[in-house]
Amino acid sequence: MAESFARLDHDRVDRRGYPEAIFCEGKTPEQVGAIAAELRERGRAVALFTRAGPEHARAVLAELPDARHESDARLLVWPPEPPAPEGGLVVVLAAGTSDLPVALEAELTARYLGRRCEMAVDVGVAGLHRVIGMLDLLRSARVVVVAAGMDGALPSVVAGLVAAPVVALPTSVGYGAAFGGLAPLLSMLNACSPGVAVVNIDNGYGAGHLAAQIAAPCPPAPSTPTGGAPSWGSDGRE
């Protein structure tokens, strides 16, 4: 029983609008399988299993045989079909093909949290014409996720070209002085272009979740009491 080692947050959808994800790394396959069984019995929303190795995947699929398994992204999702998309478009860029697994985790996370997604791969700054050639797509996005290793320069470039916020996703791709993603992380934190938010190294789930929140449908405007006036100024401050 999962209760002996985990307390699943089945009510998170009611509080936050998004379900809990299961981080598999560090858990045994037996623990992950027990969690999958509980979600099968009590789950009310999409279940994401992140950082899942082959043994974790087998344990999940034993309990949820129809779950979608994306081995490159180390991700499993159940139910296998994403919900109908709503809200704005999320565009995910992978600077290089080597960044694709992390970018794919971000794209799938945003998609299964209910957003329409588009992805482009191998559009790094070494060939800047590739980014310039997709400006129409980038400028149609509500938010752009940019996964990059090496020098981590692409998010700053993209943020200088679009009005949408950019979620910068550093990856551990690179030679020795990239320090396993630390160099691109610092580059992104020091981005010259405004409007860049940075998540942790290789945290595709975190980037996709943030993008899904940014691109969420706008809530209805609050009603104004009869005879009253909104207390918000033109600059958004109360």
PDB file of C-alpha atoms in Angstrom:
ATOM      1  CA  MET A   1       0.000   0.000   0.000  1.00  0.00           C
ATOM      2  CA  ALA A   2       1.318   3.438  -0.946  1.00  0.00           C
ATOM      3  CA  GLU A   3       0.133   4.904   2.375  1.00  0.00           C
ATOM      4  CA  SER A   4       3.062   3.253   4.173  1.00  0.00           C
ATOM      5  CA  PHE A   5       5.612   5.456   2.387  1.00  0.00           C
ATOM      6  CA  ALA A   6       3.705   8.175   0.479  1.00  0.00           C
ATOM      7  CA  ARG A   7       0.742  10.457   1.086  1.00  0.00           C
ATOM      8  CA  LEU A   8      -0.645  11.277  -2.332  1.00  0.00           C
ATOM      9  CA  ASP A   9      -2.206  14.700  -2.739  1.00  0.00           C
ATOM     10  CA  HIS A  10      -5.475  13.750  -4.417  1.00  0.00           C
ATOM     11  CA  ASP A  11      -6.984  17.163  -3.667  1.00  0.00           C
ATOM     12  CA  ARG A  12      -4.302  19.224  -5.371  1.00  0.00           C
ATOM     13  CA  VAL A  13      -6.471  19.739  -8.449  1.00  0.00           C
ATOM     14  CA  ASP A  14      -9.134  21.378  -6.276  1.00  0.00           C
ATOM     15  CA  ARG A  15      -6.573  23.695  -4.630  1.00  0.00           C
ATOM     16  CA  ARG A  16      -4.309  24.551  -7.535  1.00  0.00           C
ATOM     17  CA  GLY A  17      -6.035  23.387 -10.698  1.00  0.00           C
ATOM     18  CA  TYR A  18      -3.227  20.958 -11.558  1.00  0.00           C
ATOM     19  CA  PRO A  19      -2.505  17.406 -10.384  1.00  0.00           C
ATOM     20  CA  GLU A  20       0.456  16.149  -8.400  1.00  0.00           C
ATOM     21  CA  ALA A  21       3.311  14.567 -10.363  1.00  0.00           C
ATOM     22  CA  ILE A  22       5.239  11.505  -9.192  1.00  0.00           C
ATOM     23  CA  PHE A  23       9.021  11.983  -9.202  1.00  0.00           C
ATOM     24  CA  CYS A  24      10.318   8.443  -9.696  1.00  0.00           C
ATOM     25  CA  GLU A  25      14.045   8.962  -9.252  1.00  0.00           C
ATOM     26  CA  GLY A  26      15.051   7.774  -5.782  1.00  0.00           C
ATOM     27  CA  LYS A  27      11.964   5.605  -5.402  1.00  0.00           C
ATOM     28  CA  THR A  28      12.039   1.842  -5.850  1.00  0.00           C
ATOM     29  CA  PRO A  29      10.031   0.281  -8.686  1.00  0.00           C
ATOM     30  CA  GLU A  30       7.819  -1.363  -6.063  1.00  0.00           C
ATOM     31  CA  GLN A  31       7.026   2.026  -4.514  1.00  0.00           C
ATOM     32  CA  VAL A  32       6.249   3.568  -7.895  1.00  0.00           C
ATOM     33  CA  GLY A  33       4.043   0.596  -8.773  1.00  0.00           C
ATOM     34  CA  ALA A  34       2.091   0.941  -5.538  1.00  0.00           C
ATOM     35  CA  ILE A  35       1.571   4.653  -6.240  1.00  0.00           C
ATOM     36  CA  ALA A  36       0.349   3.816  -9.744  1.00  0.00           C
ATOM     37  CA  ALA A  37      -2.125   1.316  -8.284  1.00  0.00           C
ATOM     38  CA  GLU A  38      -3.513   3.928  -5.879  1.00  0.00           C
ATOM     39  CA  LEU A  39      -3.871   6.450  -8.689  1.00  0.00           C
ATOM     40  CA  ARG A  40      -5.723   3.855 -10.728  1.00  0.00           C
ATOM     41  CA  GLU A  41      -8.192   3.396  -7.883  1.00  0.00           C
ATOM     42  CA  ARG A  42      -8.538   7.009  -6.736  1.00  0.00           C
ATOM     43  CA  GLY A  43      -7.059   9.231  -9.437  1.00  0.00           C
ATOM     44  CA  ARG A  44      -9.281  12.010 -10.736  1.00  0.00           C
ATOM     45  CA  ALA A  45      -6.876  13.747 -13.111  1.00  0.00           C
ATOM     46  CA  VAL A  46      -3.885  13.199 -15.351  1.00  0.00           C
ATOM     47  CA  ALA A  47      -1.041  11.362 -13.612  1.00  0.00           C
ATOM     48  CA  LEU A  48       2.540  12.187 -14.637  1.00  0.00           C
ATOM     49  CA  PHE A  49       5.467   9.997 -13.634  1.00  0.00           C
ATOM     50  CA  THR A  50       8.710  11.933 -14.166  1.00  0.00           C
ATOM     51  CA  ARG A  51      12.351  10.803 -14.174  1.00  0.00           C
ATOM     52  CA  ALA A  52      11.225   7.232 -14.691  1.00  0.00           C
ATOM     53  CA  GLY A  53      13.900   4.655 -15.485  1.00  0.00           C
ATOM     54  CA  PRO A  54      13.185   1.359 -17.267  1.00  0.00           C
ATOM     55  CA  GLU A  55      12.325  -0.480 -14.035  1.00  0.00           C
ATOM     56  CA  HIS A  56      10.006   2.322 -12.923  1.00  0.00           C
ATOM     57  CA  ALA A  57       8.310   2.228 -16.318  1.00  0.00           C
ATOM     58  CA  ARG A  58       7.717  -1.508 -16.087  1.00  0.00           C
ATOM     59  CA  ALA A  59       6.206  -1.117 -12.623  1.00  0.00           C
ATOM     60  CA  VAL A  60       3.862   1.653 -13.769  1.00  0.00           C
ATOM     61  CA  LEU A  61       2.802  -0.216 -16.903  1.00  0.00           C
ATOM     62  CA  ALA A  62       2.054  -3.320 -14.837  1.00  0.00           C
ATOM     63  CA  GLU A  63      -0.608  -1.289 -12.992  1.00  0.00           C
ATOM     64  CA  LEU A  64      -1.562   1.107 -15.798  1.00  0.00           C
ATOM     65  CA  PRO A  65      -0.989  -0.892 -18.989  1.00  0.00           C
ATOM     66  CA  ASP A  66      -2.474   1.795 -21.229  1.00  0.00           C
ATOM     67  CA  ALA A  67      -0.227   4.580 -19.884  1.00  0.00           C
ATOM     68  CA  ARG A  68       1.812   6.500 -22.458  1.00  0.00           C
ATOM     69  CA  HIS A  69       5.540   5.909 -22.027  1.00  0.00           C
ATOM     70  CA  GLU A  70       7.988   8.386 -23.536  1.00  0.00           C
ATOM     71  CA  SER A  71      11.311   6.755 -22.766  1.00  0.00           C
ATOM     72  CA  ASP A  72      13.414   9.605 -24.183  1.00  0.00           C
ATOM     73  CA  ALA A  73      11.743  12.056 -21.809  1.00  0.00           C
ATOM     74  CA  ARG A  74      11.748   9.484 -18.966  1.00  0.00           C
ATOM     75  CA  LEU A  75       8.038  10.240 -18.580  1.00  0.00           C
ATOM     76  CA  LEU A  76       4.849   8.213 -18.278  1.00  0.00           C
ATOM     77  CA  VAL A  77       1.370   9.714 -18.470  1.00  0.00           C
ATOM     78  CA  TRP A  78      -2.004   8.244 -17.631  1.00  0.00           C
ATOM     79  CA  PRO A  79      -4.615   8.369 -19.093  1.00  0.00           C
ATOM     80  CA  PRO A  80      -2.756   8.144 -22.405  1.00  0.00           C
ATOM     81  CA  GLU A  81      -4.754  10.798 -24.253  1.00  0.00           C
ATOM     82  CA  PRO A  82      -4.198  14.457 -23.303  1.00  0.00           C
ATOM     83  CA  PRO A  83      -7.191  16.573 -22.320  1.00  0.00           C
ATOM     84  CA  ALA A  84      -8.788  18.890 -24.852  1.00  0.00           C
ATOM     85  CA  PRO A  85      -6.506  21.928 -25.094  1.00  0.00           C
ATOM     86  CA  GLU A  86      -7.589  25.337 -23.897  1.00  0.00           C
ATOM     87  CA  GLY A  87      -5.806  28.595 -23.261  1.00  0.00           C
ATOM     88  CA  GLY A  88      -2.867  29.976 -25.205  1.00  0.00           C
ATOM     89  CA  LEU A  89      -0.229  28.297 -27.325  1.00  0.00           C
ATOM     90  CA  VAL A  90       2.965  26.969 -25.723  1.00  0.00           C
ATOM     91  CA  VAL A  91       5.953  26.827 -28.066  1.00  0.00           C
ATOM     92  CA  VAL A  92       8.890  24.681 -26.953  1.00  0.00           C
ATOM     93  CA  LEU A  93      12.315  25.100 -28.541  1.00  0.00           C
ATOM     94  CA  ALA A  94      15.228  22.696 -28.208  1.00  0.00           C
ATOM     95  CA  ALA A  95      18.464  24.485 -29.052  1.00  0.00           C
ATOM     96  CA  GLY A  96      20.081  21.237 -30.184  1.00  0.00           C
ATOM     97  CA  THR A  97      18.980  17.664 -30.765  1.00  0.00           C
ATOM     98  CA  SER A  98      20.846  16.735 -27.587  1.00  0.00           C
ATOM     99  CA  ASP A  99      18.481  18.997 -25.643  1.00  0.00           C
ATOM    100  CA  LEU A 100      15.430  17.203 -27.028  1.00  0.00           C
ATOM    101  CA  PRO A 101      14.753  14.803 -24.099  1.00  0.00           C
ATOM    102  CA  VAL A 102      14.428  17.682 -21.634  1.00  0.00           C
ATOM    103  CA  ALA A 103      12.446  19.790 -24.104  1.00  0.00           C
ATOM    104  CA  LEU A 104      10.132  16.845 -24.746  1.00  0.00           C
ATOM    105  CA  GLU A 105       9.458  16.490 -21.024  1.00  0.00           C
ATOM    106  CA  ALA A 106       8.446  20.163 -20.960  1.00  0.00           C
ATOM    107  CA  GLU A 107       6.253  19.863 -24.048  1.00  0.00           C
ATOM    108  CA  LEU A 108       4.453  16.748 -22.834  1.00  0.00           C
ATOM    109  CA  THR A 109       3.900  18.244 -19.389  1.00  0.00           C
ATOM    110  CA  ALA A 110       2.291  21.370 -20.824  1.00  0.00           C
ATOM    111  CA  ARG A 111       0.241  19.303 -23.282  1.00  0.00           C
ATOM    112  CA  TYR A 112      -1.117  16.963 -20.612  1.00  0.00           C
ATOM    113  CA  LEU A 113      -1.923  19.929 -18.380  1.00  0.00           C
ATOM    114  CA  GLY A 114      -4.284  21.071 -21.098  1.00  0.00           C
ATOM    115  CA  ARG A 115      -2.354  23.370 -23.412  1.00  0.00           C
ATOM    116  CA  ARG A 116      -1.865  23.384 -27.163  1.00  0.00           C
ATOM    117  CA  CYS A 117       1.820  22.923 -27.918  1.00  0.00           C
ATOM    118  CA  GLU A 118       4.226  23.259 -30.816  1.00  0.00           C
ATOM    119  CA  MET A 119       7.869  22.164 -30.772  1.00  0.00           C
ATOM    120  CA  ALA A 120      10.906  23.049 -32.849  1.00  0.00           C
ATOM    121  CA  VAL A 121      14.247  21.261 -32.557  1.00  0.00           C
ATOM    122  CA  ASP A 122      17.830  22.215 -33.435  1.00  0.00           C
ATOM    123  CA  VAL A 123      17.335  25.975 -33.589  1.00  0.00           C
ATOM    124  CA  GLY A 124      20.332  27.066 -31.530  1.00  0.00           C
ATOM    125  CA  VAL A 125      22.291  30.298 -31.880  1.00  0.00           C
ATOM    126  CA  ALA A 126      25.003  28.653 -34.000  1.00  0.00           C
ATOM    127  CA  GLY A 127      22.507  29.022 -36.856  1.00  0.00           C
ATOM    128  CA  LEU A 128      20.549  32.121 -35.970  1.00  0.00           C
ATOM    129  CA  HIS A 129      18.691  32.099 -39.280  1.00  0.00           C
ATOM    130  CA  ARG A 130      16.731  29.085 -38.011  1.00  0.00           C
ATOM    131  CA  VAL A 131      15.186  31.148 -35.212  1.00  0.00           C
ATOM    132  CA  ILE A 132      14.554  34.149 -37.438  1.00  0.00           C
ATOM    133  CA  GLY A 133      12.798  31.862 -39.911  1.00  0.00           C
ATOM    134  CA  MET A 134      10.165  30.864 -37.336  1.00  0.00           C
ATOM    135  CA  LEU A 135       9.220  34.279 -35.991  1.00  0.00           C
ATOM    136  CA  ASP A 136       5.573  33.878 -37.010  1.00  0.00           C
ATOM    137  CA  LEU A 137       5.253  30.787 -34.819  1.00  0.00           C
ATOM    138  CA  LEU A 138       7.137  32.343 -31.905  1.00  0.00           C
ATOM    139  CA  ARG A 139       5.047  35.503 -31.998  1.00  0.00           C
ATOM    140  CA  SER A 140       1.817  33.492 -31.932  1.00  0.00           C
ATOM    141  CA  ALA A 141       2.767  31.912 -28.600  1.00  0.00           C
ATOM    142  CA  ARG A 142       1.457  32.899 -25.182  1.00  0.00           C
ATOM    143  CA  VAL A 143       4.719  31.585 -23.716  1.00  0.00           C
ATOM    144  CA  VAL A 144       7.935  30.112 -25.145  1.00  0.00           C
ATOM    145  CA  VAL A 145       9.993  27.433 -23.393  1.00  0.00           C
ATOM    146  CA  VAL A 146      13.620  27.369 -24.512  1.00  0.00           C
ATOM    147  CA  ALA A 147      15.763  24.338 -23.612  1.00  0.00           C
ATOM    148  CA  ALA A 148      19.484  24.923 -24.170  1.00  0.00           C
ATOM    149  CA  GLY A 149      22.809  23.664 -22.944  1.00  0.00           C
ATOM    150  CA  MET A 150      26.303  24.723 -24.019  1.00  0.00           C
ATOM    151  CA  ASP A 151      26.396  28.531 -23.631  1.00  0.00           C
ATOM    152  CA  GLY A 152      22.670  28.812 -22.879  1.00  0.00           C
ATOM    153  CA  ALA A 153      22.301  31.929 -25.042  1.00  0.00           C
ATOM    154  CA  LEU A 154      19.109  31.064 -26.920  1.00  0.00           C
ATOM    155  CA  PRO A 155      16.516  32.193 -24.318  1.00  0.00           C
ATOM    156  CA  SER A 156      17.916  35.734 -24.266  1.00  0.00           C
ATOM    157  CA  VAL A 157      17.859  35.881 -28.067  1.00  0.00           C
ATOM    158  CA  VAL A 158      14.247  34.657 -28.221  1.00  0.00           C
ATOM    159  CA  ALA A 159      13.128  37.044 -25.479  1.00  0.00           C
ATOM    160  CA  GLY A 160      14.481  39.921 -27.541  1.00  0.00           C
ATOM    161  CA  LEU A 161      12.266  38.931 -30.477  1.00  0.00           C
ATOM    162  CA  VAL A 162       8.866  38.229 -28.915  1.00  0.00           C
ATOM    163  CA  ALA A 163       6.382  39.860 -26.553  1.00  0.00           C
ATOM    164  CA  ALA A 164       5.556  36.608 -24.740  1.00  0.00           C
ATOM    165  CA  PRO A 165       7.376  35.544 -21.566  1.00  0.00           C
ATOM    166  CA  VAL A 166      10.196  33.052 -22.013  1.00  0.00           C
ATOM    167  CA  VAL A 167      10.792  30.092 -19.701  1.00  0.00           C
ATOM    168  CA  ALA A 168      14.504  29.301 -19.868  1.00  0.00           C
ATOM    169  CA  LEU A 169      15.342  25.642 -19.333  1.00  0.00           C
ATOM    170  CA  PRO A 170      19.072  24.928 -18.904  1.00  0.00           C
ATOM    171  CA  THR A 171      20.200  21.433 -19.810  1.00  0.00           C
ATOM    172  CA  SER A 172      23.251  19.463 -18.749  1.00  0.00           C
ATOM    173  CA  VAL A 173      24.431  19.228 -22.375  1.00  0.00           C
ATOM    174  CA  GLY A 174      27.918  20.545 -23.035  1.00  0.00           C
ATOM    175  CA  TYR A 175      31.660  20.065 -22.691  1.00  0.00           C
ATOM    176  CA  GLY A 176      33.644  20.244 -19.446  1.00  0.00           C
ATOM    177  CA  ALA A 177      33.294  23.952 -18.679  1.00  0.00           C
ATOM    178  CA  ALA A 178      29.519  23.677 -19.023  1.00  0.00           C
ATOM    179  CA  PHE A 179      29.767  22.031 -15.582  1.00  0.00           C
ATOM    180  CA  GLY A 180      26.775  19.778 -16.119  1.00  0.00           C
ATOM    181  CA  GLY A 181      24.415  22.652 -16.921  1.00  0.00           C
ATOM    182  CA  LEU A 182      25.712  25.229 -14.453  1.00  0.00           C
ATOM    183  CA  ALA A 183      27.179  27.445 -17.183  1.00  0.00           C
ATOM    184  CA  PRO A 184      23.919  27.722 -19.179  1.00  0.00           C
ATOM    185  CA  LEU A 185      21.998  28.196 -15.930  1.00  0.00           C
ATOM    186  CA  LEU A 186      24.147  31.206 -15.024  1.00  0.00           C
ATOM    187  CA  SER A 187      23.894  32.576 -18.564  1.00  0.00           C
ATOM    188  CA  MET A 188      20.118  32.412 -18.389  1.00  0.00           C
ATOM    189  CA  LEU A 189      19.998  34.014 -14.946  1.00  0.00           C
ATOM    190  CA  ASN A 190      22.080  36.852 -16.390  1.00  0.00           C
ATOM    191  CA  ALA A 191      19.976  37.232 -19.541  1.00  0.00           C
ATOM    192  CA  CYS A 192      20.039  40.758 -20.917  1.00  0.00           C
ATOM    193  CA  SER A 193      16.530  40.558 -22.365  1.00  0.00           C
ATOM    194  CA  PRO A 194      13.730  41.099 -19.818  1.00  0.00           C
ATOM    195  CA  GLY A 195      10.891  38.654 -19.425  1.00  0.00           C
ATOM    196  CA  VAL A 196      12.995  35.519 -18.889  1.00  0.00           C
ATOM    197  CA  ALA A 197      12.182  33.125 -16.024  1.00  0.00           C
ATOM    198  CA  VAL A 198      14.663  30.327 -15.302  1.00  0.00           C
ATOM    199  CA  VAL A 199      13.992  26.844 -13.938  1.00  0.00           C
ATOM    200  CA  ASN A 200      16.468  24.313 -12.621  1.00  0.00           C
ATOM    201  CA  ILE A 201      18.888  22.288 -14.751  1.00  0.00           C
ATOM    202  CA  ASP A 202      17.090  19.593 -16.800  1.00  0.00           C
ATOM    203  CA  ASN A 203      13.786  20.408 -15.069  1.00  0.00           C
ATOM    204  CA  GLY A 204      11.547  19.907 -18.073  1.00  0.00           C
ATOM    205  CA  TYR A 205       8.573  19.174 -15.854  1.00  0.00           C
ATOM    206  CA  GLY A 206       8.947  22.463 -14.002  1.00  0.00           C
ATOM    207  CA  ALA A 207       9.299  24.414 -17.244  1.00  0.00           C
ATOM    208  CA  GLY A 208       6.256  22.751 -18.797  1.00  0.00           C
ATOM    209  CA  HIS A 209       4.159  23.274 -15.687  1.00  0.00           C
ATOM    210  CA  LEU A 210       5.055  26.976 -15.474  1.00  0.00           C
ATOM    211  CA  ALA A 211       4.306  27.400 -19.176  1.00  0.00           C
ATOM    212  CA  ALA A 212       0.916  25.724 -18.728  1.00  0.00           C
ATOM    213  CA  GLN A 213       0.083  28.124 -15.916  1.00  0.00           C
ATOM    214  CA  ILE A 214       1.141  31.179 -17.926  1.00  0.00           C
ATOM    215  CA  ALA A 215      -0.894  30.029 -20.933  1.00  0.00           C
ATOM    216  CA  ALA A 216      -3.974  29.110 -18.891  1.00  0.00           C
ATOM    217  CA  PRO A 217      -7.340  30.539 -19.968  1.00  0.00           C
ATOM    218  CA  CYS A 218      -8.029  33.937 -18.476  1.00  0.00           C
ATOM    219  CA  PRO A 219     -10.481  33.704 -15.559  1.00  0.00           C
ATOM    220  CA  PRO A 220     -13.709  35.664 -15.846  1.00  0.00           C
ATOM    221  CA  ALA A 221     -13.504  39.248 -14.661  1.00  0.00           C
ATOM    222  CA  PRO A 222     -14.909  39.744 -11.143  1.00  0.00           C
ATOM    223  CA  SER A 223     -18.291  41.408 -11.019  1.00  0.00           C
ATOM    224  CA  THR A 224     -18.500  44.962  -9.701  1.00  0.00           C
ATOM    225  CA  PRO A 225     -21.080  45.650  -6.952  1.00  0.00           C
ATOM    226  CA  THR A 226     -23.990  47.857  -8.023  1.00  0.00           C
ATOM    227  CA  GLY A 227     -23.072  51.519  -7.720  1.00  0.00           C
ATOM    228  CA  GLY A 228     -19.440  50.719  -7.048  1.00  0.00           C
ATOM    229  CA  ALA A 229     -16.306  50.997  -9.147  1.00  0.00           C
ATOM    230  CA  PRO A 230     -13.293  48.725  -9.459  1.00  0.00           C
ATOM    231  CA  SER A 231     -10.505  49.657  -7.059  1.00  0.00           C
ATOM    232  CA  TRP A 232      -7.758  48.858  -9.549  1.00  0.00           C
ATOM    233  CA  GLY A 233      -5.827  51.708 -11.100  1.00  0.00           C
ATOM    234  CA  SER A 234      -4.814  51.829 -14.744  1.00  0.00           C
ATOM    235  CA  ASP A 235      -1.388  50.483 -13.813  1.00  0.00           C
ATOM    236  CA  GLY A 236      -2.891  47.402 -12.117  1.00  0.00           C
ATOM    237  CA  ARG A 237      -2.145  48.523  -8.562  1.00  0.00           C
ATOM    238  CA  GLU A 238      -4.814  48.792  -5.899  1.00  0.00           C
TER     239      GLU A 238
END
